[in-house]
XYZ file of C-alpha atoms in Angstrom:
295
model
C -41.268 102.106 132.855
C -45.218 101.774 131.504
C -45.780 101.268 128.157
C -45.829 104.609 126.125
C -49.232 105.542 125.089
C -47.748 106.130 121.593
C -46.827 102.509 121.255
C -50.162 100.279 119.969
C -49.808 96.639 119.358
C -49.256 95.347 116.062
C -52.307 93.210 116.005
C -54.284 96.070 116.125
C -53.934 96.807 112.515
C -54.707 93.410 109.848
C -53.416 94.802 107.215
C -49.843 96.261 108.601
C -49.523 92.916 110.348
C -50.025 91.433 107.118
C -47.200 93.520 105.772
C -44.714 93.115 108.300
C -45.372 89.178 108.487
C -44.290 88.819 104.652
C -41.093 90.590 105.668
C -40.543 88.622 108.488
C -41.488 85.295 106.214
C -38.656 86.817 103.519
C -36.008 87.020 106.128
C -36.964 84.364 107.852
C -36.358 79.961 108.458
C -39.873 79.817 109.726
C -41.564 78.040 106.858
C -38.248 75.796 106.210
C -38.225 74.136 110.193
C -41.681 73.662 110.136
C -41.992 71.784 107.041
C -38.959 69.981 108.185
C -41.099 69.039 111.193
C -44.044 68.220 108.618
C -42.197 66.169 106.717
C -40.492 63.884 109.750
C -42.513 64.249 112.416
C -46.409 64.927 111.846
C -47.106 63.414 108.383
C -47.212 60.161 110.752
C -49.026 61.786 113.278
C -51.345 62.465 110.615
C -51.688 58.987 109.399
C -53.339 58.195 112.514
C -56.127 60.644 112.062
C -59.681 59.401 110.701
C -60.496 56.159 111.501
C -60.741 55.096 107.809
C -63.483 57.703 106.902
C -64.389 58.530 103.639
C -64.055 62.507 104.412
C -62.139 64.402 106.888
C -62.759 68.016 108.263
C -59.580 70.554 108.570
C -59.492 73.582 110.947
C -56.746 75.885 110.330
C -57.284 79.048 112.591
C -54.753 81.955 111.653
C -53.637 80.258 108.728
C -51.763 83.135 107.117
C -51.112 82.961 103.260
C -51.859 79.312 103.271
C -48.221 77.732 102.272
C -47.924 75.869 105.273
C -51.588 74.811 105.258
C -51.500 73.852 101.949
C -48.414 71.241 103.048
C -50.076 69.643 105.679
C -53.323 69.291 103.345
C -50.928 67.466 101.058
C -49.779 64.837 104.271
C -53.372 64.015 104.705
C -53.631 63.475 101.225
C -50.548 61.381 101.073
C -51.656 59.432 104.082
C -55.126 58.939 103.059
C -55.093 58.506 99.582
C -58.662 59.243 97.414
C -60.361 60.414 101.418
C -61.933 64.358 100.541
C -60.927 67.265 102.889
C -62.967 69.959 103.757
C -60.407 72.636 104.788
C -62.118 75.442 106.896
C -59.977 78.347 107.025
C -59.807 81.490 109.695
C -57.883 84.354 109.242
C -58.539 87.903 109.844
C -56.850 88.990 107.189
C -58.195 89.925 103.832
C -54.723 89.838 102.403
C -53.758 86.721 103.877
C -57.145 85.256 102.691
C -56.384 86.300 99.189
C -52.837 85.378 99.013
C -54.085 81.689 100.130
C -57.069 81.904 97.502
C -54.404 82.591 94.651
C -52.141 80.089 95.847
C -55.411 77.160 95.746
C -55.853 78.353 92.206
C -52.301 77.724 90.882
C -52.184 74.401 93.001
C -52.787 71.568 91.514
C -54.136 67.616 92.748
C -56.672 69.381 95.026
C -59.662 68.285 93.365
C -60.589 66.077 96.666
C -60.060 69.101 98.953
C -62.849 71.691 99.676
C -62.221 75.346 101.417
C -64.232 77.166 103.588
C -63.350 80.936 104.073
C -63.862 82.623 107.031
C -61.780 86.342 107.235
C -62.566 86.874 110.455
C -60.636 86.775 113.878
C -60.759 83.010 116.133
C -62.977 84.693 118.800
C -65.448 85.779 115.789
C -65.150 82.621 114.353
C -65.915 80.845 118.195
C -68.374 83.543 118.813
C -70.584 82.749 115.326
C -70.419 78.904 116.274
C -71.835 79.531 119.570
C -74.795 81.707 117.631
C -75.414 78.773 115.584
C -75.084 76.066 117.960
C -72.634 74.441 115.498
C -71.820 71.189 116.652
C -69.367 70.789 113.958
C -66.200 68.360 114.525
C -62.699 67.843 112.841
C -60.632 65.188 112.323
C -57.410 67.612 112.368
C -57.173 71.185 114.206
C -53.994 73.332 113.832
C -53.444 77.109 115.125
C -49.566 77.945 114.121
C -48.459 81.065 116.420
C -51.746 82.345 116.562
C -52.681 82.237 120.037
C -50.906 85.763 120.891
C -53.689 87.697 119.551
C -56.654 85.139 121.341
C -57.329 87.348 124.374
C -59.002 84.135 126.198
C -56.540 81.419 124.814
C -57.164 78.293 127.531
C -61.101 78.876 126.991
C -60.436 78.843 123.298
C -58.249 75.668 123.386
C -60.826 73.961 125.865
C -63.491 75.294 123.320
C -61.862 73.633 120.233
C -60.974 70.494 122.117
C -64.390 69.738 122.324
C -64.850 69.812 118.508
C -61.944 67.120 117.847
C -63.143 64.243 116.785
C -62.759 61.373 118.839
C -59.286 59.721 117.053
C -58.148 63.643 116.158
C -55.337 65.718 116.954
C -54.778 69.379 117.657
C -51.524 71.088 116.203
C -50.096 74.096 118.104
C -46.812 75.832 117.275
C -45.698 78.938 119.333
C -42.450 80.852 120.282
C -39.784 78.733 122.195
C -38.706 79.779 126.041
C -35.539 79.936 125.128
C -36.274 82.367 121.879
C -35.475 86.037 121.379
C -38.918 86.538 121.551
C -38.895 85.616 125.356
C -35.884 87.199 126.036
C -37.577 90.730 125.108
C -40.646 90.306 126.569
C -38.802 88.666 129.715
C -36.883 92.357 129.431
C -39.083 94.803 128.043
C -42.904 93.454 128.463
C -43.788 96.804 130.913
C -42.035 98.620 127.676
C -43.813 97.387 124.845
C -47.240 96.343 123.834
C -46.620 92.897 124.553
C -48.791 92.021 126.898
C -52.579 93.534 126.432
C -56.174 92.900 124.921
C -55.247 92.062 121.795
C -51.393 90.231 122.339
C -49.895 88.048 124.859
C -46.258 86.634 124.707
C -46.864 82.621 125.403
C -44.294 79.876 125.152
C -44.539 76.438 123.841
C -43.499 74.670 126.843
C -45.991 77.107 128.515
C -48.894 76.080 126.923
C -47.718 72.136 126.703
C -47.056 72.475 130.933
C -51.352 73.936 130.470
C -52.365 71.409 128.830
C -51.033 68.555 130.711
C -52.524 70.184 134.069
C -55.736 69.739 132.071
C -55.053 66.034 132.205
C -54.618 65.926 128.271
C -51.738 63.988 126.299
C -49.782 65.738 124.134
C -45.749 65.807 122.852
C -43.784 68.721 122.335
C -41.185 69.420 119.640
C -38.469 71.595 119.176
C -38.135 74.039 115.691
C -35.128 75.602 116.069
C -34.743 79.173 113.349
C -33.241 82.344 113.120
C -34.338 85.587 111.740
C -31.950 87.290 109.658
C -32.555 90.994 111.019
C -29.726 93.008 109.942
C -31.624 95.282 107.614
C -33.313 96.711 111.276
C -29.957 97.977 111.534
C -30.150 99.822 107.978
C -31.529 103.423 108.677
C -34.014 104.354 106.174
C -34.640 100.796 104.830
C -38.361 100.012 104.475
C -38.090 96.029 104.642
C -35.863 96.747 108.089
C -38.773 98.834 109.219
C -41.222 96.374 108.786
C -39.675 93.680 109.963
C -38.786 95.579 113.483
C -42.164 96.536 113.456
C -43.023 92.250 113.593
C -40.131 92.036 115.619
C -41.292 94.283 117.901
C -44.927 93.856 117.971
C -45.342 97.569 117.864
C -46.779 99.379 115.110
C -44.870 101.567 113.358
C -42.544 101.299 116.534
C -39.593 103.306 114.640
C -41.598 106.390 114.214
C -43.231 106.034 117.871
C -41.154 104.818 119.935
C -39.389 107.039 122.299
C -35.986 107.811 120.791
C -34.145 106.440 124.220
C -36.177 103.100 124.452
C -35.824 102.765 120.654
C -32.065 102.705 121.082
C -32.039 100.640 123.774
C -34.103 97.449 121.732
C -31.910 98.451 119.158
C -28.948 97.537 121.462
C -30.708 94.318 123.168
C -31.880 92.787 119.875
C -28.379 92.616 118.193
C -26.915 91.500 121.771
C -26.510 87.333 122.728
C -29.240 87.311 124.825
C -31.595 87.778 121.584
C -28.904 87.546 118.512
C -25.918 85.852 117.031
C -23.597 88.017 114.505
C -22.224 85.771 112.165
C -20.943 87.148 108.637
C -21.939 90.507 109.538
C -25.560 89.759 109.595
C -27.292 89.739 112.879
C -29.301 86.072 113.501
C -32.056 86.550 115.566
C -33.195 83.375 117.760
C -36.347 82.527 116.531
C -36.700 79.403 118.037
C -40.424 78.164 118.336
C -41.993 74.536 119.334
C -44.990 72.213 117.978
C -47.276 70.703 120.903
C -49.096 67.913 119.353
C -52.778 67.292 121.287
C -54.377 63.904 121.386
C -57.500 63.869 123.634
């Protein structure tokens, strides 16, 4: 079966990506296993980082409403106490961008951090560096599951690799192998707009197994989450909608999708190879993984 012409990827639209991705954040561990992994794992990775500059430079490229950013800003901070941070931010998102903006102002001990914003997509942001001949390196790099929507991701990683400083290190956190999230494209990738111009389905171990053929250390971590998806389930429930949507990929993929494909996800995704029932509420295996570069 080809991919209905009715079904458009998700990333095609900012600001109903934007939408869907608060739902998914609501319903969601995401946030809570990676700042479990902040907290254990990469504040000492981050201690590393430097060289005992005075100033640092941050690149966070898709960085969403900025919480997670913002937490890793405060690691450097902790690490390298009095050391000021310019934070360059990339996201193509004008409501992500003004989510993060709000969240700076009602932030407090940032006085030693400056932000650069940049709403516009990675390739844009490559693209105008390239223009400019920017020469521009940072100390600390970090692209959490962004590189779905980066049509040429292993020229963009070789790209950004070059502007790590010398003692720096690259963050990258995408979907685990053994995730719902591979399980339905594994399934359904010919169904859905998974795989296209503007979104590709990559693993973790994927991209650690590319980076090692490039001849580049790096250490891979596992972030084991669930998705709490029952409301899908709930017909005529807008936050269900949404979050199949993000689920999904597909935009507005409850309205578009073919009514015998749509029940057949709607079977699959509740089903062990994607979901646990516990309680009543469907848990859906959202299992992702942190590869940590150091050139």
């Amino acid at each position: 079966m080809n991919v209905s012409p009715a079904l458009k990827s998700l990333a095609c639209d900012h600001d109903h990506y934007a939408k869907t991705f608060n739902i998914f954040l609501k319903c969601s561990q995401e946030h809570e296993c990676m700042v479990e992994f902040f907290d254990k794992e990469l504040a000492d990775i981050l201690a590393r980082i430097g060289n005992g500059k005075s100033s640092m430079n941050v690149l966070g490229v898709g960085s969403g409403p900025g919480e997670m950013d913002l937490h890793m800003l405060r690691k450097i901070q902790e690490k390298h106490p009095g050391v000021h941070i310019t934070n360059d931010v990339v996201d193509p998102s004008s409501d992500h961008i003004g989510k993060y903006k709000e969240l700076v102002s009602k932030s407090q001990n940032l006085e030693n951090v400056s932000f650069n914003w940049n709403q516009m997509s990675s390739q844009e942001y490559e693209q105008q560096m390239k223009e400019k001949n920017d020469n521009k390196k940072w100390d600390f790099i970090h692209m959490i599951q962004v590189l779905y929507y980066i049509q040429n991701f292993e020229e963009t990683l070789t790209f950004f690799l070059k502007h790590l400083e010398q003692n720096g290190r690259m963050l990258l956190i995408l979907i685990s192998g053994n995730s719902g999230w591979a399980s339905i494209d594994k399934k359904y990738s010919t169904c859905l707009p998974l795989q296209n111009d503007t979104c590709a389905v990559i693993s973790s171990h994927f991209i650690k197994d590319i980076i090692q053929k490039m001849g580049i250390k790096c250490q891979h971590y596992d972030l084991p989450s669930v998705i709490d998806i029952t409301t899908c389930f709930n017909d005529g429930s807008e936050e269900g909608t949404l979050l199949l949507d993000f689920v999904t990929q597909t935009l507005n993929f409850s309205k578009s999708a073919p009514p015998s494909l749509k029940a057949e996800i709607m079977k699959y995704l509740r089903g062990p190879e994607c979901s646990t029932v516990k309680d009543e509420k469907i848990m859906f295996n959202n299992n992702s993984g942190a590869v940590v570069i150091e050139p």
